[in-house]
XYZ file of C-alpha atoms in Angstrom:
133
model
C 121.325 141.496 27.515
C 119.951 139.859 30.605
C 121.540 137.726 33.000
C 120.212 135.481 35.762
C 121.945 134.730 38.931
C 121.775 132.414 41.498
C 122.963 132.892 45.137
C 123.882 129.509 46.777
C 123.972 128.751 50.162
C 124.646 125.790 52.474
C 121.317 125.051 54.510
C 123.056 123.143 57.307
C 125.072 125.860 58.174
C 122.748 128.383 58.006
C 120.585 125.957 59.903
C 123.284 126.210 62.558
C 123.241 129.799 62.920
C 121.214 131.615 65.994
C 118.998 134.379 65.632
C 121.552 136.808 66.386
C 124.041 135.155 64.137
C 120.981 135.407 61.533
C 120.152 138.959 62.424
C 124.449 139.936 62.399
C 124.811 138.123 58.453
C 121.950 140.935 57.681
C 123.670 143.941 58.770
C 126.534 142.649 57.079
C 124.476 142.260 53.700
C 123.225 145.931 53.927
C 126.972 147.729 52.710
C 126.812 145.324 49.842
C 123.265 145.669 49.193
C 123.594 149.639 48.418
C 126.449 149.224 46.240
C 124.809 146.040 44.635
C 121.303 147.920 44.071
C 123.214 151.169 43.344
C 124.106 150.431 39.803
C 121.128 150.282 38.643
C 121.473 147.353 36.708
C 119.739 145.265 38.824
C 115.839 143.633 37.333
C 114.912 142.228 40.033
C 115.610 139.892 43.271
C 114.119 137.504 45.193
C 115.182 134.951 48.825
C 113.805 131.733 48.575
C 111.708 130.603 51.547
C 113.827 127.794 53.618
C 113.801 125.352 53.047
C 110.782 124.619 51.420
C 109.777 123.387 48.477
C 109.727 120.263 45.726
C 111.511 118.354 43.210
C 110.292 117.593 40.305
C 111.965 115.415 37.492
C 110.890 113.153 34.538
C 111.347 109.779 33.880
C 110.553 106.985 31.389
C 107.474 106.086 34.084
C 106.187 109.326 34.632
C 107.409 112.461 36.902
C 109.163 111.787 40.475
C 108.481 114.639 42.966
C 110.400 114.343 46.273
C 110.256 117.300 48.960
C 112.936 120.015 49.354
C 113.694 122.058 46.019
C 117.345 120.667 46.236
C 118.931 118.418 43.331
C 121.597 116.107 45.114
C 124.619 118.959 46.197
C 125.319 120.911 49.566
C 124.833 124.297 48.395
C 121.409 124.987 47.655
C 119.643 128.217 45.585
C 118.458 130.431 48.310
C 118.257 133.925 45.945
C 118.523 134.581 42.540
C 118.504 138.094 40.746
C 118.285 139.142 37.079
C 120.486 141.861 35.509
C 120.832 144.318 32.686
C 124.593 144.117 31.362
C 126.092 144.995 27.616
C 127.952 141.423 28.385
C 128.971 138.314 30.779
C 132.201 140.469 31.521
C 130.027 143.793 32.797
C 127.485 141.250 34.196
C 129.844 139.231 37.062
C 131.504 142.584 37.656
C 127.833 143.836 38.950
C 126.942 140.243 40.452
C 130.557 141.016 41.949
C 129.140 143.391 44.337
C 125.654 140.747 45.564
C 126.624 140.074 48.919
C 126.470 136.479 48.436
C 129.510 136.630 46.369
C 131.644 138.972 49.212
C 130.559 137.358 52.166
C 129.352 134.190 53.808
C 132.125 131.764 53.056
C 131.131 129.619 56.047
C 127.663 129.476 54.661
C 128.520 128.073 51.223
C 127.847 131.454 49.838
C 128.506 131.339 45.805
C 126.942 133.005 42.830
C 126.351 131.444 39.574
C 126.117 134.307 36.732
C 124.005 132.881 33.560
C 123.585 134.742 30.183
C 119.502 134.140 29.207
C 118.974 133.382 25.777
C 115.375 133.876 25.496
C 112.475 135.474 27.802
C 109.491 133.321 27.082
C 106.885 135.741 29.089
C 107.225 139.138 30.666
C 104.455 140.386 33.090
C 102.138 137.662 32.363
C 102.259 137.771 28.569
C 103.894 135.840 26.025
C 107.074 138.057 24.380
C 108.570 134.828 23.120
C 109.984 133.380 19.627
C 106.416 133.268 17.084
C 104.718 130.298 17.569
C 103.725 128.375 14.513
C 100.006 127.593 13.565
Protein backbone atom coordinates (compact mmCIF):
# COMPACT_ATOMS: atom_id res chain seq x y z
CA UNK A 1 0.00 0.00 0.00
CA UNK A 2 1.23 3.48 -0.71
CA UNK A 3 1.35 6.37 1.39
CA UNK A 4 1.92 10.06 0.69
CA UNK A 5 3.53 12.45 3.00
CA UNK A 6 3.81 15.88 3.41
CA UNK A 7 6.65 17.78 5.20
CA UNK A 8 5.43 21.18 6.58
CA UNK A 9 7.34 23.98 7.31
CA UNK A 10 6.91 27.57 8.54
CA UNK A 11 8.18 30.00 5.67
CA UNK A 12 8.73 32.98 7.97
CA UNK A 13 11.03 31.27 9.96
CA UNK A 14 12.86 29.70 7.51
CA UNK A 15 12.76 33.07 5.86
CA UNK A 16 14.60 34.23 8.96
CA UNK A 17 17.33 31.88 8.79
CA UNK A 18 20.98 32.95 7.25
CA UNK A 19 22.82 31.06 4.86
CA UNK A 20 24.79 29.39 7.37
CA UNK A 21 21.81 28.68 9.51
CA UNK A 22 20.39 27.25 6.02
CA UNK A 23 23.54 25.40 5.18
CA UNK A 24 23.80 23.99 9.34
CA UNK A 25 19.67 22.60 9.10
CA UNK A 26 21.31 20.51 6.00
CA UNK A 27 24.00 18.78 7.72
CA UNK A 28 21.63 18.12 10.30
CA UNK A 29 19.12 16.47 7.70
CA UNK A 30 21.92 14.16 6.31
CA UNK A 31 21.93 11.44 9.68
CA UNK A 32 18.22 11.29 9.15
CA UNK A 33 18.32 11.18 5.53
CA UNK A 34 20.46 7.73 5.50
CA UNK A 35 18.34 6.11 7.94
CA UNK A 36 15.14 7.61 6.22
CA UNK A 37 16.35 6.43 2.57
CA UNK A 38 17.88 3.28 4.14
CA UNK A 39 14.74 1.30 4.43
CA UNK A 40 14.08 1.11 1.31
CA UNK A 41 10.64 1.88 1.46
CA UNK A 42 10.89 5.09 0.24
CA UNK A 43 9.06 5.91 -3.76
CA UNK A 44 10.12 8.88 -4.12
CA UNK A 45 10.79 12.63 -2.73
CA UNK A 46 10.68 15.89 -3.73
CA UNK A 47 11.44 20.00 -1.90
CA UNK A 48 9.18 22.39 -3.13
CA UNK A 49 10.74 25.54 -4.60
CA UNK A 50 10.11 28.62 -2.00
CA UNK A 51 8.03 30.01 -2.00
CA UNK A 52 6.63 29.94 -5.21
CA UNK A 53 3.76 29.02 -6.65
CA UNK A 54 -0.37 29.45 -7.02
CA UNK A 55 -3.66 28.87 -5.61
CA UNK A 56 -6.16 27.67 -7.29
CA UNK A 57 -9.84 27.10 -6.02
CA UNK A 58 -13.43 26.93 -7.48
CA UNK A 59 -16.26 28.86 -6.97
CA UNK A 60 -19.90 29.35 -8.04
CA UNK A 61 -18.29 32.30 -10.54
CA UNK A 62 -15.55 30.53 -11.88
CA UNK A 63 -11.87 29.58 -10.45
CA UNK A 64 -9.92 32.17 -8.05
CA UNK A 65 -6.10 31.88 -8.43
CA UNK A 66 -4.10 34.00 -5.95
CA UNK A 67 -0.12 33.68 -5.77
CA UNK A 68 1.78 31.55 -3.21
CA UNK A 69 0.71 27.71 -3.17
CA UNK A 70 -0.43 28.28 0.53
CA UNK A 71 -4.21 27.71 1.70
CA UNK A 72 -4.76 30.15 4.76
CA UNK A 73 -2.30 28.32 7.76
CA UNK A 74 1.40 29.05 8.94
CA UNK A 75 2.93 25.89 8.08
CA UNK A 76 3.18 25.44 4.54
CA UNK A 77 4.07 22.00 2.27
CA UNK A 78 7.67 22.41 1.47
CA UNK A 79 8.38 18.32 0.66
CA UNK A 80 6.35 15.53 0.28
CA UNK A 81 7.47 11.78 -0.24
CA UNK A 82 5.56 8.60 -1.16
CA UNK A 83 6.09 5.22 0.57
CA UNK A 84 5.71 1.50 0.28
CA UNK A 85 4.27 0.15 3.75
CA UNK A 86 2.03 -3.24 4.51
CA UNK A 87 -0.04 -0.43 6.67
CA UNK A 88 -0.54 3.27 8.26
CA UNK A 89 1.18 1.68 11.45
CA UNK A 90 4.58 0.47 9.36
CA UNK A 91 4.08 3.66 7.25
CA UNK A 92 4.54 6.67 10.19
CA UNK A 93 7.12 4.37 11.74
CA UNK A 94 9.25 4.92 8.30
CA UNK A 95 7.95 8.67 7.88
CA UNK A 96 9.23 8.53 11.66
CA UNK A 97 12.71 8.64 10.56
CA UNK A 98 12.10 11.93 7.50
CA UNK A 99 13.97 14.51 9.08
CA UNK A 100 11.17 16.82 9.04
CA UNK A 101 9.50 14.84 11.65
CA UNK A 102 12.96 14.70 14.12
CA UNK A 103 14.08 18.02 13.67
CA UNK A 104 13.20 21.61 12.95
CA UNK A 105 10.74 22.42 15.67
CA UNK A 106 11.52 26.14 15.34
CA UNK A 107 10.74 25.88 11.69
CA UNK A 108 7.22 24.45 12.00
CA UNK A 109 8.60 21.18 10.91
CA UNK A 110 5.55 18.46 10.85
CA UNK A 111 4.70 15.51 8.69
CA UNK A 112 1.33 14.56 7.62
CA UNK A 113 1.27 10.61 6.73
CA UNK A 114 -1.80 9.86 4.17
CA UNK A 115 -2.92 6.32 3.06
CA UNK A 116 -3.66 6.76 -1.09
CA UNK A 117 -6.61 5.10 -2.18
CA UNK A 118 -6.14 5.13 -5.79
CA UNK A 119 -3.11 5.98 -8.32
CA UNK A 120 -4.83 7.54 -11.26
CA UNK A 121 -1.48 7.55 -13.60
CA UNK A 122 1.96 6.09 -13.17
CA UNK A 123 4.82 7.25 -15.53
CA UNK A 124 2.64 9.11 -17.79
CA UNK A 125 -0.03 6.47 -18.35
CA UNK A 126 -3.34 5.90 -17.09
CA UNK A 127 -3.30 2.68 -14.37
CA UNK A 128 -6.57 3.94 -12.95
CA UNK A 129 -10.21 2.42 -12.11
CA UNK A 130 -11.79 1.38 -16.06
CA UNK A 131 -13.32 4.13 -17.48
CA UNK A 132 -16.76 3.64 -18.89
CA UNK A 133 -17.63 4.17 -22.67
Amino acid sequence: MRFLCLGYYSPTAYDALSDEERQALGERCREHDERFFGTGAVVNVASLKHPLGAHIRPGPTGQTITDGPFAEAKEVVGSYFMIEADGLEQAVEIARLHPAARIGWELGFSMEVRPVETVWVEDGVYVGPEREG
